[in-house]
Coordinates of C-alpha atoms in Angstrom, one line a residue:
Chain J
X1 CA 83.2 -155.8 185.7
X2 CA 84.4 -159.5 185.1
X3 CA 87.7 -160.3 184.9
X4 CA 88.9 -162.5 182.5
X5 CA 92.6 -164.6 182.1
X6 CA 93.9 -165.5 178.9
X7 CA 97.2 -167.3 179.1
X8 CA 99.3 -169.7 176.9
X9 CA 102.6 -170.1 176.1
X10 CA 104.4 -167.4 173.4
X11 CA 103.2 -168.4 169.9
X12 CA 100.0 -170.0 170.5
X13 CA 97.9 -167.8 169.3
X14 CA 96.5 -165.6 172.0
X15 CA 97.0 -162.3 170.3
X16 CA 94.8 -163.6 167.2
X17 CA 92.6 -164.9 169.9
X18 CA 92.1 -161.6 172.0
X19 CA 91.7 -159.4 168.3
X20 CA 88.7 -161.8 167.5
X21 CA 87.3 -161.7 171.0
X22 CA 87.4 -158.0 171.7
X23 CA 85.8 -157.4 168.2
X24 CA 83.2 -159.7 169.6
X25 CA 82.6 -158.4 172.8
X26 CA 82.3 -154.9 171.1
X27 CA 79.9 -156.3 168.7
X28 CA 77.2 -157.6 171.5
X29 CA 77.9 -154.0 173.2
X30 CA 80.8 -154.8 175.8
X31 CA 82.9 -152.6 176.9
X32 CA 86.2 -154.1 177.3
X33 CA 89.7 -153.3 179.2
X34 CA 92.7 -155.1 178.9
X35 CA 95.6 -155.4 180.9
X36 CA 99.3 -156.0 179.8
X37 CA 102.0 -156.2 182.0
X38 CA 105.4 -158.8 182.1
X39 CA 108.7 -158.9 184.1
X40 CA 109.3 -156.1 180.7
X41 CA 106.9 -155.2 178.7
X42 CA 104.4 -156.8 175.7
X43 CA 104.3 -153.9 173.3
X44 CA 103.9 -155.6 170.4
X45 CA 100.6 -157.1 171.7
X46 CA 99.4 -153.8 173.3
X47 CA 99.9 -151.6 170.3
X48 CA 98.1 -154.2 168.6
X49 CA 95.1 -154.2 170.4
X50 CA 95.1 -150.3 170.9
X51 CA 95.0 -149.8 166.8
X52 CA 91.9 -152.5 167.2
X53 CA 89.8 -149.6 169.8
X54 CA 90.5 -151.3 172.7
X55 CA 91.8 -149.3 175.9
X56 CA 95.0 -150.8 177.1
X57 CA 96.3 -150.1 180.4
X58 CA 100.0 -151.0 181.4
X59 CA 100.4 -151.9 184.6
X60 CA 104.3 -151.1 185.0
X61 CA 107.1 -153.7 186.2
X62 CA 108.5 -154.5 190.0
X63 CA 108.8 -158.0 191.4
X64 CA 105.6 -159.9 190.4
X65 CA 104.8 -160.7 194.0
X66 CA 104.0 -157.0 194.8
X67 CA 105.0 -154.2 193.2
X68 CA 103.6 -155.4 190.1
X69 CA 100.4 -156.6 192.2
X70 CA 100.5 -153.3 193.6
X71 CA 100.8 -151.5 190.0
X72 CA 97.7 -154.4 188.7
X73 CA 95.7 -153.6 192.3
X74 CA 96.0 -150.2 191.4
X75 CA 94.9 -150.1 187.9
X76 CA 91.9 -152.2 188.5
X77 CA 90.3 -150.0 190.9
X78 CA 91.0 -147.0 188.7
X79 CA 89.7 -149.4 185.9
X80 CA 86.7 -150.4 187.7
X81 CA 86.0 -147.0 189.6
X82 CA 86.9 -144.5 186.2
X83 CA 85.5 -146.7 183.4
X84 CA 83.6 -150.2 184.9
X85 CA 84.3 -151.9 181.4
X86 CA 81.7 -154.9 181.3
X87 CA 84.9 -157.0 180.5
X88 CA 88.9 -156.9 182.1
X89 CA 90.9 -159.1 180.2
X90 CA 94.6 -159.7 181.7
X91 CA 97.1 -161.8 179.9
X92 CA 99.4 -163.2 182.6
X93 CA 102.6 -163.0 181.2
X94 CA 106.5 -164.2 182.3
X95 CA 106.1 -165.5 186.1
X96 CA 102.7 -163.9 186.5
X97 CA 100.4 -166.7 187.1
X98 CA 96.5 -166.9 186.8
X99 CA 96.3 -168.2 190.3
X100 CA 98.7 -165.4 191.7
X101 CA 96.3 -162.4 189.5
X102 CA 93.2 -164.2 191.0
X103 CA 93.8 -163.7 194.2
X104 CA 95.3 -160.4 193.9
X105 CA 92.0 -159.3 192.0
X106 CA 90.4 -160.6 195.5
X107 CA 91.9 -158.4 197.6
X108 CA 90.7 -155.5 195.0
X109 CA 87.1 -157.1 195.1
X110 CA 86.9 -155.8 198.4
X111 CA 86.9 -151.9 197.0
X112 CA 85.2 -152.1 193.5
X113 CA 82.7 -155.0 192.1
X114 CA 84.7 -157.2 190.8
X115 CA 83.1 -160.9 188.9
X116 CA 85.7 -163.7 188.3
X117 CA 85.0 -165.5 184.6
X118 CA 86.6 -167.9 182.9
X119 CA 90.5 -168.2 183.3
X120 CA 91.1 -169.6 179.5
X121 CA 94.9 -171.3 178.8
X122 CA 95.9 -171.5 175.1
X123 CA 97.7 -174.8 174.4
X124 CA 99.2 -174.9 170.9
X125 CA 99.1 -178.3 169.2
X126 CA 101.3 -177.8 166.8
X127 CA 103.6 -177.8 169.8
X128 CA 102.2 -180.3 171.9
X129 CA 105.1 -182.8 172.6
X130 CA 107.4 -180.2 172.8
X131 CA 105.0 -178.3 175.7
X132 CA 104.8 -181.7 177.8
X133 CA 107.9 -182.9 177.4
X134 CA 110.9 -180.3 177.6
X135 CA 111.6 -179.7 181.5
X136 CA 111.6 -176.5 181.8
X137 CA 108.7 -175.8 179.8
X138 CA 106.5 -178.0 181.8
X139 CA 106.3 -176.5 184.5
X140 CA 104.9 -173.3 183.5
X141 CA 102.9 -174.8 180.6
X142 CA 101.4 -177.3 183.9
X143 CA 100.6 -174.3 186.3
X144 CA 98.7 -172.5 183.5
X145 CA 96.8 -175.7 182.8
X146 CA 95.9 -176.3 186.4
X147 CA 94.8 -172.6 187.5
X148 CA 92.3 -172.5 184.0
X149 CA 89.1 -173.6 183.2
X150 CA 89.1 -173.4 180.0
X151 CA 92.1 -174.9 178.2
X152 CA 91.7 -174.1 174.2
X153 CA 93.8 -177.0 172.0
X154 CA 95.3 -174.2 169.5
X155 CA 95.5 -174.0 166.0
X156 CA 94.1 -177.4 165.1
X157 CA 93.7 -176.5 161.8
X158 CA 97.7 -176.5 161.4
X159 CA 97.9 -180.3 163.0
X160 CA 96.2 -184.2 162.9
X161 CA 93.6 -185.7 164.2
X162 CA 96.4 -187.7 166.5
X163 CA 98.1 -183.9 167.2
X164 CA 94.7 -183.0 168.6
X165 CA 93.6 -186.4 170.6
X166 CA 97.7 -186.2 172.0
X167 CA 97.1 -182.5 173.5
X168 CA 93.9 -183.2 174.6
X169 CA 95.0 -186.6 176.9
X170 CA 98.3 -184.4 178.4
X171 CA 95.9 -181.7 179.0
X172 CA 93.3 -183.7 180.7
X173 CA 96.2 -185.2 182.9
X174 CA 97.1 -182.0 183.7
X175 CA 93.7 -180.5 184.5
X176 CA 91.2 -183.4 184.4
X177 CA 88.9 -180.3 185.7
X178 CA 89.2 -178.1 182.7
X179 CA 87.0 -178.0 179.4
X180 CA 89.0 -178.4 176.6
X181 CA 87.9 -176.9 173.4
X182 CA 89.5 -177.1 170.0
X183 CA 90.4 -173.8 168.7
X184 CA 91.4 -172.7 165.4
X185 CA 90.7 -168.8 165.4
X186 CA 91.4 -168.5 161.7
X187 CA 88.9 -170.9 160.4
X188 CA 86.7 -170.0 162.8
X189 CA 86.5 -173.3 164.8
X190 CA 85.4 -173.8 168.2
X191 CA 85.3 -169.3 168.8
X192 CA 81.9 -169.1 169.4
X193 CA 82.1 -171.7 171.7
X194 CA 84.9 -170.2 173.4
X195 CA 83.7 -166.6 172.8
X196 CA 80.3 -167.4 174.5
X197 CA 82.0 -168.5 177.7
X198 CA 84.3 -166.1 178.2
X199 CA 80.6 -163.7 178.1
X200 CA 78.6 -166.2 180.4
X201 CA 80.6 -168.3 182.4
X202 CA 81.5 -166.6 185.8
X203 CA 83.2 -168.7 188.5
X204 CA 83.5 -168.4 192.6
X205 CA 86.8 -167.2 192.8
Chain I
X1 CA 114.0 -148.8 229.3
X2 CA 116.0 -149.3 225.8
X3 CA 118.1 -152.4 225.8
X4 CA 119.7 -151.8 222.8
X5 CA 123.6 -151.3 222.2
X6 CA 124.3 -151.3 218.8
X7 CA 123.7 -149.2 215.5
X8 CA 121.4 -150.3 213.2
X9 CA 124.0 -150.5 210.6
X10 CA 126.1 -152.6 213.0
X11 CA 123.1 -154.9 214.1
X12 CA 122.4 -155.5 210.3
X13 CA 125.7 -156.6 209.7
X14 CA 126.6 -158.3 212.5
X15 CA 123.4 -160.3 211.8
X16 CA 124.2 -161.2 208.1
X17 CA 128.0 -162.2 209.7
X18 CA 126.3 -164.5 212.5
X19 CA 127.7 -162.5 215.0
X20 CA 126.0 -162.0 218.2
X21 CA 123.5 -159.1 218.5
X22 CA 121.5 -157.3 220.7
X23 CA 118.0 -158.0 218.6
X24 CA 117.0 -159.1 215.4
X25 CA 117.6 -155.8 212.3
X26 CA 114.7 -154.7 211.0
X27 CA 115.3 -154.3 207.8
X28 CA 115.0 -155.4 204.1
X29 CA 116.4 -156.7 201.3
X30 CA 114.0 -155.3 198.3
X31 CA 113.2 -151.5 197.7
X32 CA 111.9 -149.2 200.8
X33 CA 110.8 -146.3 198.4
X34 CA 107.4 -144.9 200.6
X35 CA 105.0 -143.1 199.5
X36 CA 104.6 -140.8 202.6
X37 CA 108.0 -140.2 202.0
X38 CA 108.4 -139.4 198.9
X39 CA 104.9 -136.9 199.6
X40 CA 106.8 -135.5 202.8
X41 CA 109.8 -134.2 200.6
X42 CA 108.1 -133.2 197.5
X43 CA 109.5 -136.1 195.3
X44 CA 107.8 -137.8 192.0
X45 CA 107.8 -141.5 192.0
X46 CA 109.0 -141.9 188.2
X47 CA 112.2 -139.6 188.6
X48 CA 113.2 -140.7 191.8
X49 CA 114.9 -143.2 189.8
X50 CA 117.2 -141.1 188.1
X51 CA 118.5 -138.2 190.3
X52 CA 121.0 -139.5 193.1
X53 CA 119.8 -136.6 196.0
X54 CA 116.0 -137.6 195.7
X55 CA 116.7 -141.0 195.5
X56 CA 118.9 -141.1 198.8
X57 CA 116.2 -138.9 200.0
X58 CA 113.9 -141.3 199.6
X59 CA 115.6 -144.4 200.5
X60 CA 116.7 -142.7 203.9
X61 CA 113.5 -141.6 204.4
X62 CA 111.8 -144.8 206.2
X63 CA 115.0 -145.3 208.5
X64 CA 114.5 -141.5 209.5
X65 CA 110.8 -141.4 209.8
X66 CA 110.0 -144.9 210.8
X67 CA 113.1 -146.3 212.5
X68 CA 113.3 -149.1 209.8
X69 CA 117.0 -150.0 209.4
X70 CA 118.5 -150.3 206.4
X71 CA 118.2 -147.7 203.3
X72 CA 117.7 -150.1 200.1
X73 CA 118.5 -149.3 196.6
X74 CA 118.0 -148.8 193.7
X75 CA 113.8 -148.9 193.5
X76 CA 113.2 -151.0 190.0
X77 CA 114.7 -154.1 188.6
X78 CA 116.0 -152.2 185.3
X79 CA 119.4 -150.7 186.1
X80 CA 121.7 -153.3 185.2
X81 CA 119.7 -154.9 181.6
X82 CA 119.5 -151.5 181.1
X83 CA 123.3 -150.7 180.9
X84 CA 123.4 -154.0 179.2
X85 CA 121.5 -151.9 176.1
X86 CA 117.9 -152.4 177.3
X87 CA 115.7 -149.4 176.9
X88 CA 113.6 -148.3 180.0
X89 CA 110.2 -147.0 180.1
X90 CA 110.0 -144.7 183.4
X91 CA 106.1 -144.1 183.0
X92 CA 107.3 -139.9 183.2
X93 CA 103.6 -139.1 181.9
X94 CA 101.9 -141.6 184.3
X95 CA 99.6 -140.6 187.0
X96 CA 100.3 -142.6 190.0
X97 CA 103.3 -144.8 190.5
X98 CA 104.5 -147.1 187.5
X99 CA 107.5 -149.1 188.5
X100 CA 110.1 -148.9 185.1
X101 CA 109.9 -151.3 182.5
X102 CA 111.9 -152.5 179.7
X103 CA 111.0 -151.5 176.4
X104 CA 110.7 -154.9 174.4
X105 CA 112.7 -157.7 174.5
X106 CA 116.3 -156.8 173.4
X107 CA 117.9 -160.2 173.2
X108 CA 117.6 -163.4 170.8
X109 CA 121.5 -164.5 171.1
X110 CA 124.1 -163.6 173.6
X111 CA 125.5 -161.5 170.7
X112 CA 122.8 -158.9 171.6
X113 CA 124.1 -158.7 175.4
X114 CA 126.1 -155.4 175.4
X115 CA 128.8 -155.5 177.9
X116 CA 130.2 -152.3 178.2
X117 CA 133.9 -151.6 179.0
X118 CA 133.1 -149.7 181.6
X119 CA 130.4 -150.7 184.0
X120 CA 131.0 -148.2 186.6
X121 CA 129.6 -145.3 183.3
X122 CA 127.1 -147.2 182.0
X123 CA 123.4 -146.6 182.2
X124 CA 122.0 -145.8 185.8
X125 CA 125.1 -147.4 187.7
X126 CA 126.6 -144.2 188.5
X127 CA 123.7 -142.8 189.8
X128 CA 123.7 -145.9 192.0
X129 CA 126.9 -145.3 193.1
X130 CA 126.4 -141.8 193.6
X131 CA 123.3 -142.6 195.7
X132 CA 125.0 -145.0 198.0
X133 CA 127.7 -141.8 199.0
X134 CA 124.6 -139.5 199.4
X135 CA 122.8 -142.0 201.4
X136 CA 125.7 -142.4 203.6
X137 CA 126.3 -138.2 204.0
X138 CA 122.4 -138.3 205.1
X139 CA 122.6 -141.4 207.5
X140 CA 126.3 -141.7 208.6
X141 CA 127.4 -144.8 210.2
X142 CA 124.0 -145.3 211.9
X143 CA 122.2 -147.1 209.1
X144 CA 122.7 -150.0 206.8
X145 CA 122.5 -149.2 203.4
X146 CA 121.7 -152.2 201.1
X147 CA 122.1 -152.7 197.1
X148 CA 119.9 -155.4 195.2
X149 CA 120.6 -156.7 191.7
X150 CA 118.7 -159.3 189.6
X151 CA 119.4 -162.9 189.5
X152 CA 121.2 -164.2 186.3
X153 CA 117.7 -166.4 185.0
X154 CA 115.4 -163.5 185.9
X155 CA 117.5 -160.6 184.6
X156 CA 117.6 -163.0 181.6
X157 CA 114.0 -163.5 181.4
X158 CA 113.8 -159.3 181.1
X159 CA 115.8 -158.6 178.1
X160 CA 115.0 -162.2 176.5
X161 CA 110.8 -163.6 176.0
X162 CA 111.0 -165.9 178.8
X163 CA 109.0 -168.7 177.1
X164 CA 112.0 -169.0 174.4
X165 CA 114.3 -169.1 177.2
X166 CA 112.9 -171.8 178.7
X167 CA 113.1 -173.7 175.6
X168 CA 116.2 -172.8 174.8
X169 CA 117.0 -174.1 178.0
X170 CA 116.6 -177.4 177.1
X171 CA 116.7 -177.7 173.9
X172 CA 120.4 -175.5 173.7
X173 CA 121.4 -175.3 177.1
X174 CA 125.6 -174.3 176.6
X175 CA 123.3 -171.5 174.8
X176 CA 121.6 -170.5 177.7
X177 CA 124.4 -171.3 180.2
X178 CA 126.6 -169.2 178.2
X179 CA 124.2 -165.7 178.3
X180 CA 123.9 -166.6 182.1
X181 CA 127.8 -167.0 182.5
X182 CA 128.3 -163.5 180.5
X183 CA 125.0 -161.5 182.5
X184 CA 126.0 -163.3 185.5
X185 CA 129.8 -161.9 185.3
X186 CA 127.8 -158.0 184.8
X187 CA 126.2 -159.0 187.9
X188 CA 129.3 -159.9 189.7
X189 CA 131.4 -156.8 188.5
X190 CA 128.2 -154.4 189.1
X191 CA 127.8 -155.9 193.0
X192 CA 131.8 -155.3 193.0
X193 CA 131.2 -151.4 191.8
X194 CA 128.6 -151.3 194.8
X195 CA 130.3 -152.5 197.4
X196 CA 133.3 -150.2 196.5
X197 CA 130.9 -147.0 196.1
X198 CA 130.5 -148.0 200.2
X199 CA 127.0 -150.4 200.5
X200 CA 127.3 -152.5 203.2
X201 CA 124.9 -155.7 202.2
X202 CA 124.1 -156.9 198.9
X203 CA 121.2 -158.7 198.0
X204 CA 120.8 -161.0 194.9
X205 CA 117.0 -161.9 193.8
X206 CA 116.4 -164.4 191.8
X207 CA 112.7 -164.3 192.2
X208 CA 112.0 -165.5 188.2
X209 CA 113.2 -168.6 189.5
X210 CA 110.1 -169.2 191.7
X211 CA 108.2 -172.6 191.9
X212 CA 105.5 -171.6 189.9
X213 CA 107.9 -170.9 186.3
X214 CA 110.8 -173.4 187.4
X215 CA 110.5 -176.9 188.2
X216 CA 113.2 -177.6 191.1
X217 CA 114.9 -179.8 189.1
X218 CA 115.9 -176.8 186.2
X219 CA 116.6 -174.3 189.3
X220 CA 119.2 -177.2 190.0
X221 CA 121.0 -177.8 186.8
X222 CA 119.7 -174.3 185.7
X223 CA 120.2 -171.4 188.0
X224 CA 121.8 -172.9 190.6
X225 CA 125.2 -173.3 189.6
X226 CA 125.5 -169.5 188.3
X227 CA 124.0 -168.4 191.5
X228 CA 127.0 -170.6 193.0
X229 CA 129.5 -168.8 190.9
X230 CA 128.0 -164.9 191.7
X231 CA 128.0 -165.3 195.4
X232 CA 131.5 -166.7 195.8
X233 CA 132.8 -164.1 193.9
X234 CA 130.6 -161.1 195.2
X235 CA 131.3 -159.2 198.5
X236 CA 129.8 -160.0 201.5
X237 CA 128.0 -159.8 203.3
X238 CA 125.3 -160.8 200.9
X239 CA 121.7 -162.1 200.8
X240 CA 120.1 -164.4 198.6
X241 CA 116.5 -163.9 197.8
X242 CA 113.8 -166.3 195.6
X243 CA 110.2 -165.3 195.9
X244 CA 106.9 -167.9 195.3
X245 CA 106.8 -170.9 196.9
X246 CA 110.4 -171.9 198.0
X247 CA 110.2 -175.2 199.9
X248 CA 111.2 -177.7 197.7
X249 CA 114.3 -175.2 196.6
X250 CA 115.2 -174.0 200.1
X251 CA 118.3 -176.3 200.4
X252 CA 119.3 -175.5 197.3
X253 CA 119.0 -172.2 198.3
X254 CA 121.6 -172.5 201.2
X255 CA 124.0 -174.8 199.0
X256 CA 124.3 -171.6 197.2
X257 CA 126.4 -170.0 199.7
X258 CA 125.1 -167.0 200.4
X259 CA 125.7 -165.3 203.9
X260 CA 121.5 -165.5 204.6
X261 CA 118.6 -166.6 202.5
X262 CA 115.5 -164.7 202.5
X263 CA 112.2 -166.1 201.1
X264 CA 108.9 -164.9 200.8
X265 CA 105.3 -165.2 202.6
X266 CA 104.9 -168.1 200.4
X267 CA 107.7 -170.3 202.6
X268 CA 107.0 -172.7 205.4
X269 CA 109.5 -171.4 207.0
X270 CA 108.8 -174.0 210.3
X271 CA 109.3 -176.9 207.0
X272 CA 112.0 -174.9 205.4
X273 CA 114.0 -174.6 209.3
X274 CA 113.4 -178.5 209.2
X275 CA 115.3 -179.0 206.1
X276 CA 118.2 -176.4 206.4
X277 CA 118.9 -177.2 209.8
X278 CA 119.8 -174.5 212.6
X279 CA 123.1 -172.7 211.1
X280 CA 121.5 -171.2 208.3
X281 CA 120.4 -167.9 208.7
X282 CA 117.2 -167.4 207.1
X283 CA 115.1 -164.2 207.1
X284 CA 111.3 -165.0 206.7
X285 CA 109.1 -162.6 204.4
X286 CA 106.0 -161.1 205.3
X287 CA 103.2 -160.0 203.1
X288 CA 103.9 -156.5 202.1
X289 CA 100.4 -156.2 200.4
X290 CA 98.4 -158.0 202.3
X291 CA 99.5 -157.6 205.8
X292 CA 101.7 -153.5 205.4
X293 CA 99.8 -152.5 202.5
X294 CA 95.8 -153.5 202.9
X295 CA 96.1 -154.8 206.4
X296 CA 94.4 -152.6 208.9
X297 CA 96.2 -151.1 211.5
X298 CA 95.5 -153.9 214.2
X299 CA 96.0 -156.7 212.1
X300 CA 99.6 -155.6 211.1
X301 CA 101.6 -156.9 214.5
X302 CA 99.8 -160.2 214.4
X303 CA 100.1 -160.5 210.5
X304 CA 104.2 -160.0 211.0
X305 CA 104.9 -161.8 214.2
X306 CA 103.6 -164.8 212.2
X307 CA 106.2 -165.0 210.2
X308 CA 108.7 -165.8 212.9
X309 CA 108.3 -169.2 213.2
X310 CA 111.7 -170.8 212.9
X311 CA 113.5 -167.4 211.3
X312 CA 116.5 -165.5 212.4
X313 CA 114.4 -162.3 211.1
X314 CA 111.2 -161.3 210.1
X315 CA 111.1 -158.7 206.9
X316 CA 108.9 -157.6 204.5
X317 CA 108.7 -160.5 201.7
X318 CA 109.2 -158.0 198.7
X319 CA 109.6 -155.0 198.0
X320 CA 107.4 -152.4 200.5
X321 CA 104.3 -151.7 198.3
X322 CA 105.1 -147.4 198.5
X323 CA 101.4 -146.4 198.9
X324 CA 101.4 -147.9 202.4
X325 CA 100.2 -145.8 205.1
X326 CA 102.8 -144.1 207.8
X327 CA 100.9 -146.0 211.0
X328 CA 101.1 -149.1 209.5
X329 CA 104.6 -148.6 209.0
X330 CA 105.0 -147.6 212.5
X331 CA 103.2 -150.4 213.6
X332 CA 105.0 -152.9 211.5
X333 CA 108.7 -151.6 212.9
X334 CA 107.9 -151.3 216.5
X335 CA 106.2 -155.0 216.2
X336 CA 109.3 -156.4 214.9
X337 CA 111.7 -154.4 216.9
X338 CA 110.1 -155.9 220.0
X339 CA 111.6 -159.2 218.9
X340 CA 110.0 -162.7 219.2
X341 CA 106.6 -163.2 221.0
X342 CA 108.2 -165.6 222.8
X343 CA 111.5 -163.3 223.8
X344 CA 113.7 -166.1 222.7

């Protein structure tokens, strides 16, 4: 099973996102997983996705740094042992960070097959200055960026060509590494692009 | 032939007092629930939380079994948003072990933090308390029984989405400050209710204000002056914990007053000794997962006793992942209760 991160900051878009991408997956015959967990809970999001077929697994609370990586190391060798879904999708959530899931989802490698893909950040644009600028956003906003390889420019319908070109220099500063795409999930821009990677791209974790 | 002369409940406490002792506690600050435990005396992991004899049974259970000294409660990070209003989701129909959750986010404006008249009723707290006086009928005087509570930013970031609170932070902050004034006063009164009920360390984690969420600057002008606040006016003696990568906070750390800081695997703790100096007690985290926890049983002495460099004590960095096995835990308390490598 590969896993695959989808972060971004509250609002920009990633439930939308994951709806269009799990109907996706199911359409080329994926089986798909996903994995919701916080500091509380996401319910909102998971109830969501359960009414759209998908099997979500909550992976319980505790202190990020272990007994919620014990909960997630848990429930991905159950996953990958009870159901080997072709796709596990996690949305790190509140101070769970790609890179801190990555290399918990090592350790796990270990006991069940597990393929790293494409760690994916959703950056709205709408919000841009606001993301890059305000202090304590930064930070977590910056972390995302850097642990992705993917970082989608959100909802460009909704903003300016100078919205876009703004996000995409304070993204590439943050993460000259990542590809950028410019999503807008509604109109339909830049998903396939951004749906075909999350299916072929697999990095060395 | 034993050297030792004290308790373990004195040896804790004499420790967090910087009194002189005969070796370095080993002990915790974060939860000691254990699976083998918990399997040795019949108990379920999701209502352990809720019924004061199984959970002092279970807390006592790694000091009895395993020698480990302290008996640390409660096991989740719920009780206290929880007698604020938040609901809790115990996992009851779960297989395997689900730490509680809250339901949803139950705050937007500090109108929606509940305080209640009277903490010492509210939600789980009396089971707390009640656990502590059980705790002590099981272990006496010999063990140190320890009571955690969340961190004013992080207990935030449960009952409110933690991306609007970090905008609010700076776009309202005398918002935000004044929802961490009002949680931290709970926390304050709740460690009071504790320390009364008979614990004898308190811990405060703060681990939402980790590195990787907080730039050092907002833990500054942020967290740091309500962490102030709480641990001059809780008992002692008292811990403070932050998880992630504390370096460039450690100082900070120590400025907030606390009788030790404990930090995680994530911490130079040789860098962090260089910055705080040699009158700070600091207790130095190991890797519960990957050194108790998925470690094998010869790679647990040498994953711990690597943590020693420039600590006053080496503990488990978070909470003790329960599905460990009993010879690691046996392995991890003799290593540590042998002291330094170096004897010093």
């Amino acid at each position: 099973m590969r896993l695959v991160q989808i972060a971004g900051y509250l609002g920009s878009g990633k439930t939308t996102f994951l709806l269009a991408l799990v109907q996706k997956l199911a359409e080329n015959d994926k089986k798909v997983a996903i994995l919701v967990n916080d500091m509380g809970e996401i319910p909102v999001d998971g109830k969501v996705m359960e009414k759209a077929g998908m099997k979500v697994k909550d992976i319980g609370g505790g202190c990020v740094c272990c007994t919620l990586s014990g909960s997630l190391m848990n429930t991905l060798l159950a996953i990958g042992r009870e159901q080997n879904p072709d796709f596990i999708i996690i949305e790190p959530t509140g101070i769970a960070v790609p890179k801190n899931i990555t290399e918990l989802a090592q350790r796990v490698s270990k006991k069940v097959e597990i393929s790293f893909g494409a760690t994916i950040t959703l950056f709205d644009t709408t919000r841009a200055e606001k993301l890059v600028t305000y202090d304590t956003l930064k930070r977590l906003i910056s972390t995302q960026i850097k642990d992705s390889d993917i970082v989608a420019l959100s909802k460009v319908d909704a903003c300016d060509a100078d919205a876009i070109k703004f996000s995409k220099e304070e993204v590439a500063k943050m993460n000259p590494n990542a590809e950028i795409i410019n999503l807008s999930t509604k109109e339909g821009v830049g998903f396939e692009e951004l749906a075909s990677a999350v299916m072929e791209i697999e990095v060395s974790a | 032939m034993s050297t030792e002369t004290m308790t373990a409940k004195d040896r804790v406490i004499k420790f967090l007092q910087g009194e002189e002792i005969d070796r370095p506690p080993v002990f915790s600050g974060m939860g000691n629930v254990i699976k083998p435990v918990l399997d040795k005396n019949g108990l379920n992991f999701a209502r352990v939380h809720r019924n004061p004899d199984q959970m002092a049974t279970a807390a006592s259970g790694s000091f009895l079994d395993y020698g480990f000294e302290c008996a640390v409660i409660p096991f989740d990070l719920a009780v206290e948003a929880e007698a604020m209003g938040a609901v809790v989701n115990y996992y009851d129909d779960v297989d395997g072990m689900l730490y509680p959750t809250i339901k949803g986010k139950c705050v937007k404006t500090i109108d929606d933090i509940k305080v209640p008249d009277d903490l010492s009723k509210a939600g789980r707290i009396p089971i707390i308390v009640e656990t502590i006086g059980k705790i002590k009928e099981k272990l006496g005087d010999d063990c140190a029984v320890g009571v955690h509570i969340l961190g004013p930013f992080t207990m935030l970031g449960q009952m409110k989405e933690l991306d609007d609170l970090l905008e609010e932070c700076f776009i309202e902050p005398e918002k935000t400050n004044a929802m961490m004034e009002r949680v931290s006063s709970v926390i304050v009164d709740v460690f009071k209710i504790y320390k009364e009920a008979g614990a004898d360390y308190l811990i405060l984690r703060e681990m939402g204000a980790t590195s990787d969420v907080l730039s050092p600057n907002s833990f500054k002008n942020l967290v740091k002056p309500h962490l102030i606040r709480i641990i001059k006016e809780m008992p002692q003696p008292n811990i403070l914990h932050i998880c992630g990568n504390t370096n460039f906070i450690v100082k900070d750390m120590v400025e907030c007053g606390a009788d030790a800081i404990s930090v995680d695997q994530k911490n130079n703790t040789a860098e962090s000794r260089e910055k705080i100096g040699d009158n700070v007690i600091m207790c130095s985290g190991f890797d519960p997962i990957a050194v108790l926890h998925n470690g094998k049983l010869e790679d647990v002495k040498p994953g711990v006793l690597e943590k020693w460099d420039g600590a006053n004590a080496v503990m488990p960095g978070c909470d003790l992942w329960p599905d460990v096995t009993s010879e690691n835990m046996q392995a991890m308390v003799s290593a540590l209760k042998a002291g330094r490598p170096d004897g010093s």
